[in-house]
Amino acid sequence: MSKADKKVKECIRILQQSNSDKERKDAVKELSDIGKDATEALNELMKIICGRDDFAIQGIAEETVVRIGGPAIPALKKLLKSLKRKKRSKGLNLLGEIALENQETIDKILPILKIRARRDINYRVRIDAVEIIRKLVEKNSKLPKAVELLGEVLRRDRNQFVRRKAKEALVVADSHLAVNELMKSIKRKHYPLLRFPIDPRIEAANAIGEIGQQNSQKIKEALPILLKVLDNARHPAIRISVLFPILLAAGWEKVEEVLLIIAKDRSWQVRMSALDLMGIDFLNQKPSKKQSSAIIPIVKKIAREDRFELVQDSAKNLLEMLEDI
């Protein structure tokens, strides 16, 4: 028996028999120093984590379990069966810490996170699972299964806070993987289990816009789908949501096409939003004279013929900017 094994057995004996907080704390610290070789003490450590020991002792026990790593996964999975939300959350968070510290454990832990992110009855536990996945994709950009899971949560979860966290996680994930996953959400036309104003297409479009603000080149592949949604989506809020990412991705090259689409849009809010966005210098560039000459006649027609004064005003403001070029 090695010296480390003897220390582990002695620590286990203390944790099983002693009622002294100091002795128990020292024993847990000793196990923490031993680290991975303290696997034999897992049962006692889990009793501390789930029990009523001093918070300081519990904290050291949790750190020790994380240091043990992969061998602790089965013990932590048992916590996820608890009826208590806080215990399930604690189990998830410890699994997440292990995955962040030991990359080789990600393949074992991700399926566990998937079950909780999709099926846990408590939305706070689902949020915890999504937050852990966010940390994983921030640290390791090439995790396609994790990004796919975030997309599923965005499309399926009925809780707006869970979907918002999934959207935020996709924004910080690998941009190519994230945009592909967000395009799946936008292309899907029907979400029968979700009632408007809950619509993952709006959240997906907003996420693509946030990615585009960091680097517009990264969202160009989404442009055909976004234009199709602008032309065909039933609800004005969905059509408005795709305007910003479209203009970020295409700049002034597609403004003529966008104007032709929105000029016939039945919603004055969509028409006004598009014109207002074009009038804001968020692209940090001006249209070329050739682009302006193609755009101006369409804008003049809107300013002259639109039934709504607010839309006419937006068109006139855009005209002033174009004619100054």
XYZ file of C-alpha atoms in Angstrom:
325
model
C 0.000 0.000 0.000
C 1.421 3.364 -1.040
C 1.851 6.324 1.298
C -0.962 8.183 -0.529
C -3.334 5.218 -0.101
C -2.617 5.141 3.622
C -3.373 8.860 3.900
C -6.653 8.412 2.001
C -7.758 5.584 4.307
C -6.878 7.636 7.380
C -8.872 10.600 6.041
C -11.840 8.326 5.342
C -11.650 7.001 8.921
C -11.681 10.557 10.312
C -14.636 11.592 8.150
C -16.595 8.508 9.198
C -15.883 8.749 12.932
C -14.999 12.318 13.921
C -17.492 15.031 14.859
C -14.810 17.711 15.097
C -15.141 20.362 12.398
C -11.397 21.027 12.548
C -10.458 17.368 12.119
C -12.939 16.909 9.292
C -11.742 20.084 7.563
C -8.091 18.996 7.839
C -8.993 15.562 6.446
C -10.783 17.071 3.446
C -7.832 19.426 2.835
C -5.518 16.412 2.894
C -7.693 14.670 0.303
C -7.683 17.833 -1.817
C -3.874 17.837 -1.788
C -3.845 14.180 -2.848
C -6.184 14.997 -5.765
C -6.864 12.261 -8.335
C -5.581 9.510 -6.073
C -8.324 10.291 -3.529
C -10.970 8.438 -5.584
C -11.548 5.918 -2.780
C -12.865 8.761 -0.593
C -15.573 9.804 -3.078
C -18.456 8.406 -1.020
C -17.414 10.398 2.043
C -16.840 13.538 -0.013
C -20.313 13.242 -1.568
C -21.848 12.855 1.909
C -20.210 16.150 2.882
C -21.371 17.899 -0.308
C -24.956 16.726 0.220
C -24.940 17.012 4.003
C -24.952 19.739 6.620
C -21.245 20.284 7.139
C -19.783 23.761 7.403
C -19.836 25.615 4.065
C -16.038 25.893 4.120
C -15.702 22.100 4.407
C -18.292 21.606 1.658
C -16.380 23.995 -0.612
C -13.111 22.094 -0.146
C -14.949 18.788 -0.727
C -16.351 20.138 -4.003
C -12.878 21.267 -5.122
C -11.540 17.799 -4.297
C -14.252 16.083 -6.335
C -13.392 18.321 -9.310
C -9.700 17.431 -8.922
C -10.561 13.725 -8.886
C -12.124 14.319 -12.316
C -13.542 11.524 -14.478
C -13.924 8.887 -11.727
C -16.284 11.298 -9.898
C -18.792 11.450 -12.783
C -20.944 8.438 -11.690
C -21.224 9.812 -8.131
C -22.265 13.244 -9.405
C -24.842 11.711 -11.773
C -26.633 10.371 -8.699
C -27.123 13.963 -7.508
C -29.077 14.675 -10.693
C -31.761 12.212 -9.570
C -32.525 14.319 -6.495
C -35.976 15.876 -6.238
C -34.327 19.038 -4.912
C -33.507 21.616 -7.573
C -30.430 22.950 -5.759
C -28.864 19.493 -5.525
C -29.375 18.884 -9.242
C -27.845 22.282 -9.988
C -24.884 21.539 -7.732
C -24.302 18.222 -9.499
C -24.420 19.925 -12.896
C -22.040 22.689 -11.856
C -19.488 20.212 -10.518
C -19.722 18.164 -13.711
C -19.189 21.380 -15.660
C -16.084 22.224 -13.615
C -14.687 18.754 -14.314
C -15.319 19.171 -18.060
C -13.614 22.577 -18.042
C -10.586 21.202 -16.175
C -10.345 17.873 -18.031
C -11.100 18.123 -21.741
C -11.072 14.326 -22.114
C -14.225 14.144 -19.949
C -16.334 16.379 -22.235
C -17.660 13.471 -24.325
C -18.936 11.777 -21.155
C -20.391 14.903 -19.564
C -22.048 16.542 -22.595
C -24.800 13.854 -22.919
C -25.609 14.402 -19.223
C -25.882 18.148 -19.792
C -28.080 17.490 -22.833
C -30.654 15.574 -20.797
C -30.850 18.322 -18.168
C -30.877 21.190 -20.680
C -33.782 19.639 -22.569
C -35.815 17.745 -20.004
C -35.335 19.025 -16.464
C -38.674 20.117 -15.055
C -37.166 23.226 -13.428
C -36.174 26.036 -15.804
C -33.373 27.167 -13.455
C -31.662 23.799 -13.793
C -32.012 24.044 -17.577
C -30.410 27.505 -17.401
C -27.546 26.061 -15.324
C -26.980 23.386 -17.970
C -26.967 25.974 -20.778
C -24.568 28.221 -18.829
C -22.132 25.322 -18.424
C -22.330 24.576 -22.147
C -21.619 28.251 -22.829
C -18.418 28.050 -20.773
C -17.390 24.934 -22.697
C -17.899 26.495 -26.151
C -16.114 29.675 -25.039
C -13.082 27.654 -23.961
C -13.150 25.145 -26.834
C -14.537 26.534 -30.098
C -14.713 23.170 -31.873
C -17.565 21.463 -30.058
C -20.209 20.867 -32.765
C -22.395 18.672 -30.541
C -22.519 21.391 -27.879
C -23.466 24.054 -30.440
C -26.125 21.741 -31.884
C -27.558 21.259 -28.393
C -27.770 25.037 -27.879
C -29.694 25.302 -31.152
C -32.130 22.613 -29.997
C -32.728 24.470 -26.729
C -33.351 27.710 -28.637
C -35.950 25.980 -30.832
C -37.658 23.817 -28.218
C -37.683 25.428 -24.774
C -40.865 27.264 -23.783
C -39.139 29.439 -21.182
C -37.891 32.773 -22.531
C -35.003 32.959 -20.039
C -33.663 29.545 -21.061
C -33.884 30.441 -24.765
C -32.177 33.783 -24.118
C -29.268 32.006 -22.412
C -29.018 29.582 -25.345
C -28.930 32.521 -27.773
C -26.216 34.268 -25.754
C -24.168 31.063 -25.700
C -24.437 30.688 -29.487
C -23.129 34.238 -29.963
C -19.854 33.341 -28.198
C -19.483 29.907 -29.844
C -17.521 29.209 -33.024
C -19.160 31.576 -35.516
C -19.374 29.105 -38.422
C -20.998 26.402 -36.282
C -23.265 28.938 -34.570
C -24.498 30.597 -37.781
C -25.293 27.193 -39.305
C -27.296 26.274 -36.206
C -29.082 29.642 -36.124
C -29.997 29.259 -39.798
C -31.817 26.029 -38.904
C -33.950 28.037 -36.469
C -34.692 30.737 -39.046
C -35.502 28.331 -41.905
C -38.076 26.469 -39.836
C -41.498 28.001 -40.552
C -43.646 26.531 -37.795
C -43.207 26.172 -34.051
C -46.532 24.580 -33.040
C -45.586 24.187 -29.353
C -44.618 27.856 -28.981
C -47.135 30.694 -29.128
C -46.250 34.121 -30.510
C -44.553 36.410 -29.407
C -42.330 33.436 -28.556
C -40.570 32.771 -31.858
C -37.042 31.347 -32.067
C -36.629 32.957 -35.501
C -36.529 36.408 -33.880
C -33.969 35.319 -31.295
C -31.905 33.552 -33.971
C -31.912 36.653 -36.197
C -30.844 38.804 -33.243
C -27.999 36.379 -32.509
C -26.815 36.491 -36.128
C -26.879 40.288 -35.894
C -24.695 40.185 -32.769
C -22.209 37.867 -34.490
C -22.229 40.178 -37.524
C -21.384 43.184 -35.371
C -18.158 41.425 -34.401
C -17.339 40.446 -37.996
C -19.833 40.895 -40.827
C -17.970 38.392 -43.035
C -18.948 35.590 -40.662
C -22.670 35.918 -41.396
C -22.615 36.262 -45.196
C -23.579 32.603 -45.633
C -26.885 33.355 -43.863
C -27.848 36.122 -46.306
C -30.024 34.099 -48.772
C -32.069 32.636 -45.914
C -32.488 36.028 -44.231
C -33.705 37.625 -47.478
C -36.190 34.802 -47.954
C -37.547 35.337 -44.419
C -37.856 39.083 -45.071
C -39.932 38.332 -48.153
C -42.076 35.486 -46.807
C -42.387 35.467 -42.985
C -45.969 36.002 -41.827
C -45.399 38.189 -38.776
C -43.927 41.724 -39.041
C -41.746 41.229 -35.943
C -39.957 38.351 -37.658
C -39.434 40.370 -40.838
C -38.108 43.331 -38.825
C -35.699 41.087 -36.893
C -33.824 40.020 -40.052
C -33.266 43.567 -41.380
C -30.233 44.349 -39.222
C -28.278 41.135 -39.976
C -29.126 41.473 -43.696
C -27.656 44.969 -43.889
C -24.646 43.947 -41.802
C -23.937 40.962 -44.035
C -24.471 42.658 -47.396
C -23.844 46.340 -46.799
C -25.112 48.552 -49.587
C -24.813 45.789 -52.184
C -28.221 44.348 -51.272
C -30.019 47.558 -50.284
C -31.759 47.805 -53.656
C -33.080 44.254 -53.266
C -34.183 44.968 -49.678
C -35.969 48.159 -50.777
C -37.859 46.307 -53.499
C -38.985 43.726 -50.935
C -40.022 46.185 -48.218
C -41.705 48.621 -50.644
C -44.457 46.039 -51.108
C -44.487 44.900 -47.464
C -47.975 45.151 -45.974
C -46.659 46.383 -42.593
C -45.738 50.041 -42.222
C -43.498 49.123 -39.252
C -41.353 46.924 -41.501
C -41.098 49.617 -44.172
C -40.179 52.319 -41.652
C -37.674 50.110 -39.782
C -35.831 49.246 -42.985
C -35.594 52.882 -44.108
C -34.458 54.032 -40.662
C -31.741 51.367 -40.522
C -30.430 52.370 -43.936
C -30.282 55.976 -42.787
C -28.058 55.142 -39.824
C -24.369 55.099 -40.620
C -23.802 51.848 -38.708
C -22.043 50.267 -41.709
C -19.246 52.861 -41.454
C -19.430 53.367 -45.182
C -21.452 55.228 -47.763
C -23.015 53.746 -50.903
C -21.180 54.292 -54.176
C -22.661 56.688 -56.733
C -23.767 53.708 -58.816
C -25.543 52.169 -55.819
C -27.123 55.527 -54.922
C -28.458 56.018 -58.441
C -30.190 52.621 -58.235
C -31.558 53.244 -54.743
C -32.781 56.853 -54.983
C -35.708 56.264 -57.426
C -37.134 53.531 -55.178
C -36.816 55.695 -52.051
C -38.408 58.671 -53.847
C -41.350 56.518 -54.838
C -41.838 55.392 -51.222
C -41.568 59.001 -49.974
C -44.173 60.075 -52.507
C -46.649 57.193 -52.481
C -46.579 55.478 -49.076
C -49.862 55.785 -47.182
C -48.185 56.396 -43.822
C -46.598 59.722 -42.964
C -44.023 58.105 -40.656
C -42.779 55.926 -43.521
C -42.670 58.956 -45.827
C -40.573 60.852 -43.262
C -38.125 57.955 -42.947
C -37.797 57.801 -46.732
C -37.160 61.562 -46.930
C -34.438 61.322 -44.271
C -32.744 58.545 -46.217
C -33.005 60.590 -49.423
C -31.223 63.531 -47.783
C -28.331 61.273 -46.846
C -28.138 59.689 -50.320
C -28.311 62.992 -52.185
C -25.410 64.392 -50.127
C -23.076 61.751 -51.559
